[in-house]
Coordinates of C-alpha atoms in Angstrom, one line a residue:
M25 CA 10.7 -38.3 -101.8
F26 CA 12.3 -38.7 -98.3
A27 CA 9.1 -39.3 -96.7
N28 CA 10.6 -43.3 -95.8
T29 CA 13.2 -41.9 -93.9
A30 CA 11.5 -39.0 -91.6
N31 CA 8.4 -42.1 -90.7
Y32 CA 11.3 -44.5 -89.9
N33 CA 13.0 -42.2 -87.3
M34 CA 10.2 -40.1 -86.1
D35 CA 7.1 -40.0 -85.9
S36 CA 6.0 -38.3 -88.9
Q37 CA 2.2 -39.2 -88.9
Q38 CA 0.7 -35.7 -87.5
F39 CA 2.9 -33.9 -89.5
L40 CA 2.9 -35.5 -92.6
T41 CA -1.2 -36.4 -92.5
K42 CA -1.5 -32.1 -92.2
W43 CA 1.2 -31.4 -95.0
L44 CA -1.3 -33.9 -96.8
Q45 CA -3.6 -31.8 -96.5
D46 CA -2.3 -28.7 -97.5
L47 CA -1.4 -30.1 -100.5
R48 CA -5.2 -31.7 -101.5
D49 CA -6.1 -28.0 -101.3
T50 CA -3.3 -26.8 -104.1
Q51 CA -4.0 -30.3 -106.3
S52 CA -5.5 -28.5 -110.4
A53 CA -8.1 -29.1 -111.6
N54 CA -6.4 -31.4 -114.1
G55 CA -5.0 -33.7 -111.3
A56 CA -1.7 -32.4 -110.8
F57 CA -0.4 -31.9 -107.5
P58 CA 2.5 -28.3 -107.5
G59 CA 6.1 -29.1 -106.1
V60 CA 5.6 -27.2 -103.1
A61 CA 2.9 -26.9 -100.9
P62 CA 1.3 -25.1 -99.1
V63 CA 1.3 -22.7 -102.0
I64 CA 0.5 -19.4 -101.6
P65 CA -1.8 -17.5 -104.1
G66 CA 0.3 -15.3 -106.6
R67 CA 3.7 -16.8 -104.6
F68 CA 5.7 -19.7 -106.3
D69 CA 4.5 -23.3 -106.8
G70 CA 7.1 -25.0 -107.5
G71 CA 5.2 -26.3 -110.9
Y72 CA 2.9 -28.3 -111.4
G73 CA 3.1 -32.3 -112.3
S74 CA 7.1 -33.1 -112.0
A75 CA 8.0 -36.0 -111.5
G76 CA 9.5 -37.2 -107.9
W77 CA 7.9 -34.3 -106.8
A78 CA 4.3 -34.2 -107.8
D79 CA 4.7 -37.9 -106.8
A80 CA 4.4 -37.1 -103.5
G81 CA 0.9 -36.8 -103.7
V82 CA 0.6 -40.8 -104.3
H83 CA 4.2 -41.6 -102.1
V84 CA 4.1 -39.7 -98.7
P85 CA 0.1 -41.6 -97.8
Y86 CA 2.0 -44.8 -99.3
S87 CA 4.8 -44.1 -97.1
L88 CA 2.7 -43.5 -93.9
W89 CA 0.7 -46.3 -94.4
Q90 CA 3.7 -49.1 -94.1
A91 CA 5.4 -47.1 -91.8
Y92 CA 1.8 -47.2 -89.5
G93 CA -0.4 -50.0 -90.8
D94 CA -3.1 -47.1 -91.1
T95 CA -5.6 -46.9 -93.8
A96 CA -7.5 -44.0 -93.1
V97 CA -4.8 -42.0 -95.0
I98 CA -5.6 -44.2 -98.1
E99 CA -8.9 -43.6 -97.5
E100 CA -8.8 -40.2 -97.2
N101 CA -6.1 -39.2 -99.6
Y102 CA -7.6 -41.8 -102.7
D103 CA -9.5 -39.4 -104.6
A104 CA -7.4 -37.1 -105.4
M105 CA -4.8 -40.0 -105.5
R106 CA -6.6 -41.4 -108.7
R107 CA -7.4 -38.0 -110.3
Y108 CA -3.2 -38.0 -109.9
V109 CA -2.4 -41.3 -111.4
D110 CA -4.9 -40.4 -114.3
Y111 CA -3.6 -36.9 -114.8
L112 CA 0.2 -38.5 -115.4
A113 CA -1.8 -41.8 -117.6
A114 CA -3.5 -38.7 -119.7
T115 CA -0.4 -36.5 -119.9
S116 CA 1.5 -39.6 -121.6
T117 CA 1.6 -40.8 -125.1
N118 CA 1.7 -44.5 -125.4
H119 CA 3.3 -45.0 -121.6
I120 CA 5.7 -42.7 -122.1
R121 CA 5.9 -39.6 -120.0
N122 CA 8.2 -36.9 -121.7
V123 CA 7.0 -33.8 -119.5
G124 CA 10.2 -32.6 -117.4
G125 CA 10.6 -30.1 -114.2
Y126 CA 13.8 -30.5 -111.6
N127 CA 14.0 -33.8 -112.9
D128 CA 17.4 -35.6 -111.2
W129 CA 17.9 -32.0 -109.0
L130 CA 21.7 -31.4 -108.2
N131 CA 23.2 -34.7 -109.8
L132 CA 27.2 -34.4 -110.1
D133 CA 27.3 -34.4 -114.5
D134 CA 25.4 -37.2 -114.1
D135 CA 22.1 -36.7 -116.3
T136 CA 19.2 -38.5 -116.7
P137 CA 16.9 -38.3 -119.7
V138 CA 13.9 -36.5 -118.4
P139 CA 11.7 -39.7 -120.0
V140 CA 12.9 -42.3 -118.5
V141 CA 12.7 -40.2 -115.6
D142 CA 9.0 -39.0 -116.0
T143 CA 8.4 -42.8 -116.9
A144 CA 10.0 -44.5 -113.6
F145 CA 8.0 -42.1 -112.1
V146 CA 4.6 -42.3 -113.1
A147 CA 4.9 -46.2 -112.5
K148 CA 5.6 -46.0 -109.6
S149 CA 2.7 -44.0 -108.3
T150 CA 0.5 -45.9 -110.5
R151 CA 1.4 -49.2 -108.8
E152 CA 1.7 -47.5 -105.3
F153 CA -1.8 -46.2 -105.8
S154 CA -3.0 -50.3 -107.0
I155 CA -1.5 -51.4 -104.0
M156 CA -3.1 -49.5 -101.6
A157 CA -6.6 -49.2 -103.4
A158 CA -6.7 -53.1 -102.7
A159 CA -5.8 -53.2 -99.1
I160 CA -8.8 -51.0 -98.6
G161 CA -10.6 -53.3 -100.3
R162 CA -11.3 -51.1 -103.7
D163 CA -10.8 -54.3 -105.8
E164 CA -11.6 -52.9 -109.5
D165 CA -8.6 -49.9 -109.4
A166 CA -7.1 -52.0 -108.0
A167 CA -6.6 -54.7 -110.8
R168 CA -7.2 -52.2 -113.1
Y169 CA -4.0 -50.3 -112.0
A170 CA -1.8 -53.2 -111.4
S171 CA -2.6 -53.6 -115.5
L172 CA -1.6 -50.3 -116.1
Y173 CA 1.6 -50.8 -114.4
E174 CA 2.8 -53.5 -116.6
D175 CA 1.6 -51.7 -119.0
I176 CA 4.3 -48.9 -118.5
K177 CA 6.4 -50.9 -117.7
A178 CA 6.5 -53.1 -120.8
A179 CA 6.8 -49.6 -122.6
F180 CA 9.4 -48.3 -120.6
A181 CA 11.8 -51.8 -121.4
A182 CA 11.2 -51.9 -124.7
T183 CA 12.1 -48.2 -125.4
F184 CA 14.6 -47.6 -122.4
I185 CA 16.3 -50.6 -121.9
S186 CA 18.8 -52.3 -124.6
A187 CA 19.8 -55.6 -125.6
D188 CA 23.1 -55.2 -123.4
G189 CA 21.0 -54.0 -120.1
T190 CA 22.1 -50.2 -120.6
V191 CA 19.2 -48.4 -119.4
R192 CA 19.1 -45.4 -122.0
G193 CA 21.0 -42.3 -120.0
D194 CA 23.6 -44.2 -119.1
S195 CA 23.2 -42.6 -114.8
Q196 CA 23.6 -43.7 -111.5
T197 CA 19.9 -43.1 -111.4
A198 CA 18.6 -44.4 -114.4
Y199 CA 19.3 -47.5 -112.9
I200 CA 18.5 -47.2 -109.4
L201 CA 14.8 -45.7 -111.2
T202 CA 14.5 -48.7 -113.5
I203 CA 15.4 -51.3 -110.6
T204 CA 13.5 -49.8 -107.6
N205 CA 10.7 -49.8 -109.8
D206 CA 10.9 -52.8 -111.0
L207 CA 11.0 -51.7 -114.5
I208 CA 13.8 -55.0 -115.6
P209 CA 12.3 -57.3 -118.2
D210 CA 12.5 -60.8 -116.8
G211 CA 16.0 -62.2 -117.8
M212 CA 17.5 -59.6 -118.0
S213 CA 18.4 -58.1 -113.9
D214 CA 21.9 -59.6 -114.5
K215 CA 22.9 -57.6 -117.5
V216 CA 21.4 -54.0 -116.3
T217 CA 23.1 -54.8 -112.8
A218 CA 26.3 -55.3 -114.7
Q219 CA 25.9 -51.9 -116.1
F220 CA 24.3 -50.5 -112.8
V221 CA 28.2 -51.2 -111.4
E222 CA 29.7 -50.3 -114.3
A223 CA 28.6 -46.9 -114.2
L224 CA 29.9 -47.3 -110.4
E225 CA 32.6 -47.9 -110.7
R226 CA 33.3 -44.5 -113.4
R227 CA 32.8 -42.4 -110.5
D228 CA 35.4 -45.2 -108.4
F229 CA 32.1 -46.5 -106.2
H230 CA 31.3 -42.7 -105.4
L231 CA 27.4 -41.4 -106.0
S232 CA 27.1 -38.9 -108.4
T233 CA 22.9 -38.9 -108.4
G234 CA 20.2 -35.8 -108.2
F235 CA 17.9 -35.8 -105.5
L236 CA 15.9 -38.6 -107.2
G237 CA 18.3 -40.8 -106.9
V238 CA 19.9 -40.8 -103.8
D239 CA 17.5 -42.7 -101.5
G240 CA 17.2 -45.8 -103.8
L241 CA 21.4 -45.7 -104.4
L242 CA 21.7 -48.3 -101.4
P243 CA 18.3 -50.2 -101.9
A244 CA 19.1 -50.6 -105.1
L245 CA 22.0 -52.5 -104.9
T246 CA 20.5 -54.6 -102.6
K247 CA 17.9 -55.6 -104.8
V248 CA 20.3 -56.8 -106.9
G249 CA 22.3 -58.2 -105.0
R250 CA 25.3 -55.8 -104.5
S251 CA 25.5 -55.2 -100.6
D252 CA 29.2 -55.6 -100.8
I253 CA 29.0 -52.2 -103.2
A254 CA 26.5 -50.6 -100.9
Y255 CA 28.6 -51.0 -97.7
R256 CA 31.4 -50.0 -100.4
L257 CA 29.0 -46.9 -100.7
L258 CA 28.5 -46.3 -97.3
Q259 CA 31.9 -46.0 -96.2
N260 CA 33.8 -43.6 -98.9
E261 CA 35.4 -41.7 -96.2
D262 CA 36.4 -38.3 -99.1
Y263 CA 32.7 -38.0 -100.5
P264 CA 30.1 -38.3 -99.3
R265 CA 31.3 -37.7 -96.0
G266 CA 28.3 -39.2 -93.7
A267 CA 30.1 -42.0 -92.8
T268 CA 33.2 -40.0 -91.7
R269 CA 31.4 -37.7 -89.8
S270 CA 28.5 -40.5 -88.1
A271 CA 31.9 -41.8 -87.3
R272 CA 32.7 -39.0 -85.5
G273 CA 29.3 -38.2 -83.2
H274 CA 27.9 -35.3 -86.2
H275 CA 24.6 -35.7 -87.8
D276 CA 24.7 -33.1 -89.8
L277 CA 22.4 -33.6 -93.2
G278 CA 23.0 -30.0 -93.7
A279 CA 27.2 -30.6 -93.9
V280 CA 26.7 -33.5 -96.8
E281 CA 24.3 -31.7 -98.4
L282 CA 27.2 -28.4 -98.8
D283 CA 29.8 -31.2 -99.8
H284 CA 27.4 -32.7 -102.8
A285 CA 26.5 -29.1 -103.9
R286 CA 30.3 -28.3 -103.8
R287 CA 31.4 -30.7 -105.7
L288 CA 28.5 -29.6 -108.6
V289 CA 27.9 -25.6 -107.7
R290 CA 30.8 -23.2 -109.5
P291 CA 30.4 -19.2 -109.3
G292 CA 27.9 -18.2 -110.0
R293 CA 25.6 -20.9 -111.4
H294 CA 23.0 -22.7 -108.8
E295 CA 21.0 -20.2 -105.7
F296 CA 21.4 -23.8 -104.0
L297 CA 25.0 -23.1 -102.1
Q298 CA 24.1 -20.1 -99.9
P299 CA 21.5 -21.3 -98.2
L300 CA 23.6 -24.4 -97.0
R301 CA 26.6 -21.8 -95.8
L302 CA 23.9 -20.3 -94.2
R303 CA 22.9 -23.3 -92.4
R304 CA 26.3 -24.1 -91.6
G305 CA 26.8 -21.6 -89.5
R306 CA 23.7 -21.9 -87.1

């Protein structure tokens, strides 16, 4: 999820390259990746094949290649990535996937339907794999998976995007995943953008995404020509408080996460709050 940010801010190449070995070691026989790696036998594995989490097996190599220009990471992970993308195809029906998992974890009462999330990430991993295949001269695979991506895109649009531009679920994350993965049909960008802006307006231009939408929120707005709203969101001083704290010289991701969690977690509802309290107290 946050590999792009890690690679932008730090020299993460060696760490993530080593971590990808841990991930490959835990890949199941059917091609699925787990939700966490490394996995201790008999202990928590995070579940296999969860959209967004398992897709790290494709997205982290893609992010490393984009950041450092080294195709060795593609070569090293190529077979594992292909097996995973084939697993996604095998667990889809007519290019629509509906498996479930963590979904848009910690969204603020703005759920996105499972098949929208699942299918968007099938499209994402399939396209990224196709691009990486082309980068190392695997032209046959590049063409095959590029064609598969187009089929997924068509199925996504036919199933989830209404004539007025509404994406099923009408959540911020539904629009973010549609926009950032280029799933809008030709001629419908203005309509989808209008519905996206309306979804933000309902929240007084505050984010309500979970983990799977937050990283794409500002890029999605920029992509559709609404950088004005991106800056407005970024400069909110009430919630989230990242801009305010940065202006005061604070750079505490835990505090931003805690601010997010407080708006979601009610007493006894979720175990996520206590670790954040501990993190702030360090």
